[in-house]
Coordinates of C-alpha atoms in Angstrom, one line a residue:
M1 CA 29.4 1.4 6.5
T2 CA 30.8 4.2 5.1
Q3 CA 30.0 7.1 7.7
P4 CA 30.5 11.2 8.2
T5 CA 33.8 11.8 10.3
D6 CA 31.5 13.6 13.2
I7 CA 29.2 10.3 13.3
R8 CA 33.0 8.1 13.7
R9 CA 33.8 10.5 16.1
E10 CA 30.8 10.6 18.4
R11 CA 30.7 6.3 18.1
A12 CA 34.7 6.4 19.6
T13 CA 33.4 8.3 22.5
R14 CA 30.9 5.7 23.6
P15 CA 30.7 2.3 24.8
R16 CA 30.1 -0.2 22.1
A17 CA 26.9 -3.0 22.1
L18 CA 26.7 -6.2 19.5
D19 CA 23.7 -6.3 18.6
L20 CA 23.0 -9.7 17.6
Y21 CA 20.2 -11.0 16.0
S22 CA 19.2 -7.7 14.8
C23 CA 16.4 -7.8 12.6
A24 CA 15.8 -3.8 11.8
G25 CA 16.9 -2.4 14.8
G26 CA 14.5 -1.9 17.4
A27 CA 16.7 -2.8 20.1
G28 CA 19.9 -1.1 18.4
T29 CA 18.1 2.1 18.7
G30 CA 17.0 1.9 22.2
L31 CA 20.6 1.3 23.0
A32 CA 21.9 3.8 20.9
R33 CA 19.3 6.4 22.4
A34 CA 20.8 5.2 26.0
G35 CA 24.1 6.0 25.2
F36 CA 26.3 2.9 22.9
A37 CA 27.6 3.0 19.9
V38 CA 26.0 0.1 18.4
D39 CA 26.9 -2.6 15.9
G40 CA 24.2 -5.6 14.7
C41 CA 24.8 -8.7 13.6
D42 CA 21.7 -10.6 11.7
I43 CA 21.5 -13.5 8.7
A44 CA 18.6 -11.3 6.6
D45 CA 19.6 -8.3 4.7
R46 CA 18.7 -5.2 6.7
P47 CA 19.0 -2.0 4.6
R48 CA 16.6 -0.2 7.1
Y49 CA 19.3 -1.4 10.2
P50 CA 20.4 2.5 11.8
F51 CA 24.1 1.1 12.5
P52 CA 26.3 -0.8 11.0
Y53 CA 25.8 -4.2 11.0
H54 CA 27.5 -7.8 9.8
R55 CA 25.1 -9.7 7.4
G56 CA 25.3 -13.3 8.8
D57 CA 25.0 -16.2 11.0
A58 CA 24.9 -14.6 14.5
L59 CA 26.6 -17.6 15.9
E60 CA 29.3 -18.0 13.7
Y61 CA 29.8 -14.5 14.1
L62 CA 30.3 -14.1 17.8
A63 CA 32.5 -17.4 18.2
S64 CA 34.3 -15.6 15.1
L65 CA 34.6 -12.3 18.1
I66 CA 35.6 -14.6 20.5
T67 CA 38.6 -16.5 18.5
T68 CA 39.7 -13.2 17.4
G69 CA 39.1 -11.0 20.6
E70 CA 37.3 -8.4 19.3
I71 CA 34.7 -9.2 21.5
Y72 CA 36.6 -7.3 24.3
E73 CA 35.9 -3.6 22.5
Y74 CA 32.4 -4.2 23.2
A75 CA 31.2 -3.9 26.9
F76 CA 27.5 -4.7 26.5
V77 CA 25.7 -8.1 24.4
H78 CA 22.2 -7.6 23.4
A79 CA 20.8 -11.1 21.8
S80 CA 17.5 -11.8 20.6
P81 CA 17.6 -15.4 19.6
P82 CA 15.1 -17.0 17.5
C83 CA 13.1 -19.4 19.2
Q84 CA 9.6 -19.3 17.4
G85 CA 8.7 -23.1 18.2
K86 CA 8.0 -21.9 22.1
C87 CA 6.7 -18.1 22.0
T88 CA 2.9 -18.5 23.1
L89 CA 1.7 -17.6 19.6
T90 CA 3.4 -20.5 18.0
V91 CA 3.2 -22.7 20.8
G92 CA -1.2 -21.9 20.5
T93 CA -0.9 -22.6 16.9
N94 CA 1.3 -25.5 16.7
A95 CA -1.0 -27.2 19.7
S96 CA -4.2 -26.3 17.7
Q97 CA -2.9 -27.5 14.0
G98 CA -0.7 -31.0 15.6
W99 CA 2.2 -29.1 14.3
G100 CA 5.2 -28.8 16.5
G101 CA 9.2 -29.5 16.3
T102 CA 9.8 -28.0 13.6
H103 CA 11.0 -24.8 14.8
V104 CA 15.0 -23.7 15.5
D105 CA 15.9 -22.3 19.0
L106 CA 19.5 -20.7 19.4
V107 CA 18.8 -19.4 22.6
A108 CA 20.7 -22.1 24.7
P109 CA 23.7 -21.7 22.0
T110 CA 23.7 -18.3 22.3
R111 CA 23.9 -18.1 25.8
D112 CA 26.6 -20.6 25.7
L113 CA 28.6 -18.4 24.1
L114 CA 27.8 -15.1 25.8
E115 CA 28.9 -17.0 28.9
L116 CA 32.1 -17.8 27.4
T117 CA 32.6 -14.0 26.9
G118 CA 32.6 -13.1 30.2
L119 CA 30.7 -9.7 29.5
P120 CA 27.6 -8.6 31.1
Y121 CA 24.4 -9.4 27.8
V122 CA 20.9 -9.3 27.7
I123 CA 18.9 -12.7 26.0
E124 CA 15.3 -11.1 24.7
Q125 CA 12.3 -13.8 24.1
P126 CA 8.6 -13.4 24.1
N127 CA 6.3 -14.7 26.3
G128 CA 6.4 -18.7 26.3
R129 CA 8.2 -21.0 26.9
A130 CA 12.1 -19.9 25.7
D131 CA 14.4 -21.6 28.2
I132 CA 15.6 -17.8 29.8
R133 CA 15.4 -16.6 33.4
K134 CA 13.2 -13.8 33.4
D135 CA 15.4 -11.4 35.4
L136 CA 13.1 -8.8 33.6
T137 CA 9.7 -8.1 32.5
L138 CA 8.6 -5.3 30.8
C139 CA 5.7 -4.1 28.4
G140 CA 4.3 -1.3 26.1
E141 CA 2.2 0.2 28.7
M142 CA 5.4 0.9 31.4
F143 CA 6.1 3.4 28.9
G144 CA 3.2 4.6 27.5
L145 CA 3.0 2.7 24.1
G146 CA 0.3 2.2 22.5
V147 CA 1.0 -2.0 22.5
I148 CA 1.1 -4.3 25.0
R149 CA 4.2 -6.7 23.5
H150 CA 5.2 -8.0 27.1
R151 CA 9.1 -9.5 26.6
N152 CA 11.2 -11.2 28.9
F153 CA 14.8 -10.5 29.7
E154 CA 17.5 -12.7 31.2
L155 CA 20.5 -10.6 32.6
G156 CA 23.6 -12.2 32.4
G157 CA 27.0 -10.5 34.8
W158 CA 24.9 -8.0 35.9
A159 CA 21.2 -7.3 37.6
I160 CA 18.8 -4.4 37.7
E161 CA 15.7 -3.4 40.0
R162 CA 12.1 -5.3 38.6
P163 CA 10.0 -2.5 37.7
A164 CA 6.4 -2.9 38.8
H165 CA 4.0 -3.9 36.1
V166 CA 1.5 -1.1 34.9
P167 CA -2.0 -2.6 34.8
H168 CA -3.8 -2.2 31.5
R169 CA -5.5 0.3 30.3
G170 CA -7.6 -1.8 28.1
R171 CA -7.9 -4.5 25.3
V172 CA -5.8 -5.1 22.6
R173 CA -8.0 -4.0 19.2
G174 CA -8.9 -6.5 16.6
Y175 CA -11.2 -9.3 16.4
R176 CA -11.3 -11.8 18.3
H177 CA -13.8 -15.3 17.7
G178 CA -15.6 -12.9 15.2
R179 CA -16.3 -10.0 17.1
F180 CA -14.3 -6.6 17.2
Y181 CA -12.9 -5.3 20.3
D182 CA -11.8 -1.7 20.3
G183 CA -9.0 -0.8 22.7
P184 CA -6.3 1.6 23.6
Y185 CA -3.8 -0.7 21.6
V186 CA -3.2 -1.7 18.5
A187 CA -2.1 -5.7 17.7
A188 CA 2.0 -5.8 16.6
Y189 CA 1.8 -9.4 14.8
G190 CA 0.1 -10.7 11.8
N191 CA -2.2 -9.3 8.7
G192 CA -6.0 -8.7 8.7
G193 CA -8.6 -9.3 11.5
G194 CA -8.6 -5.8 12.3
K195 CA -4.3 -5.4 12.7
P196 CA -3.2 -1.9 12.5
S197 CA -1.6 -0.2 9.3
V198 CA 1.5 0.7 9.2
A199 CA 1.6 4.0 10.1
E200 CA -0.1 2.8 13.1
L201 CA 2.5 0.3 13.9
Q202 CA 4.9 2.8 13.2
A203 CA 3.4 5.2 15.9
A204 CA 2.7 2.5 18.6
M205 CA 6.1 0.7 18.5
G206 CA 8.0 4.1 18.2
I207 CA 10.1 3.1 15.1
T208 CA 10.0 5.4 12.2
W209 CA 12.9 3.9 10.0
T210 CA 11.3 1.1 8.3
A211 CA 8.0 0.6 6.4
M212 CA 8.1 -2.9 6.5
R213 CA 5.4 -4.4 8.1
E214 CA 7.6 -8.0 8.6
E215 CA 10.3 -6.0 10.4
L216 CA 7.8 -4.1 12.8
T217 CA 6.0 -6.9 13.9
E218 CA 9.3 -8.4 14.9
A219 CA 11.1 -5.8 16.0
I220 CA 11.0 -4.7 20.2
P221 CA 10.0 -0.8 20.7
P222 CA 13.4 0.9 21.4
A223 CA 11.7 2.1 25.3
Y224 CA 12.7 -1.0 26.1
T225 CA 16.6 -1.3 25.6
E226 CA 17.0 2.4 26.1
F227 CA 15.2 1.5 30.1
I228 CA 17.6 -1.2 30.1
G229 CA 20.8 0.1 28.1
R230 CA 20.5 3.4 30.6
A231 CA 20.4 1.1 33.7
F232 CA 23.1 -1.2 33.0
L233 CA 25.4 2.2 31.9
A234 CA 24.0 3.7 35.0
R235 CA 25.9 0.8 37.2
T236 CA 28.9 0.5 35.6
A237 CA 28.9 4.9 36.5
Q238 CA 28.1 3.8 40.4
E239 CA 30.6 1.1 40.2
V240 CA 33.3 3.6 38.6
A241 CA 33.0 6.2 41.3
A242 CA 32.9 3.8 44.4

């Protein structure tokens, strides 16, 4: 991706973060706001991704970066590997429909490669049965957002103080078993059933650069990784000053 000279210069002064399984850039945008120069990788075409990115298999790309040593140009890695078969919504649907075992789970192989790098990293997953340590759990109410969207994070090679979970202010708006419930949050998944418009999703998530519903429903709010990125950089600055 060609960039103006001033953008390249600004990126050169920032620590670099690798955003694996980057989707449309929710996580990457948060890391950029925290102070990183971000590069993404996703197997799908992501023309709306707001940073340089490599289109391809994330595991193959990470392995190649390790082989060439280019991985050590990065200070931090964020990964959101697919694990659809073990997220809460999919598990519930599979159980009700008699499905199961048909979804890919790339958490373990991603962790194995990240451990090889020795770099500090984060693996993000939704609530469910994904095999990660829940070192950190964030939700939209912690940041005043219009979604709940609980996400768990495994932290490799570093630690963070766990913030207290903030009580929710009400229900998620939408239909449940034929009855409509109003509330201060919108449901950032699926269609129908009182689901929000694209504009409502954008406002609730804090994401403005894509209007693709699929990308919005797959993303995490940038506020999450901005919080994580700022905490990591502050910790690093303290270690340097010590």
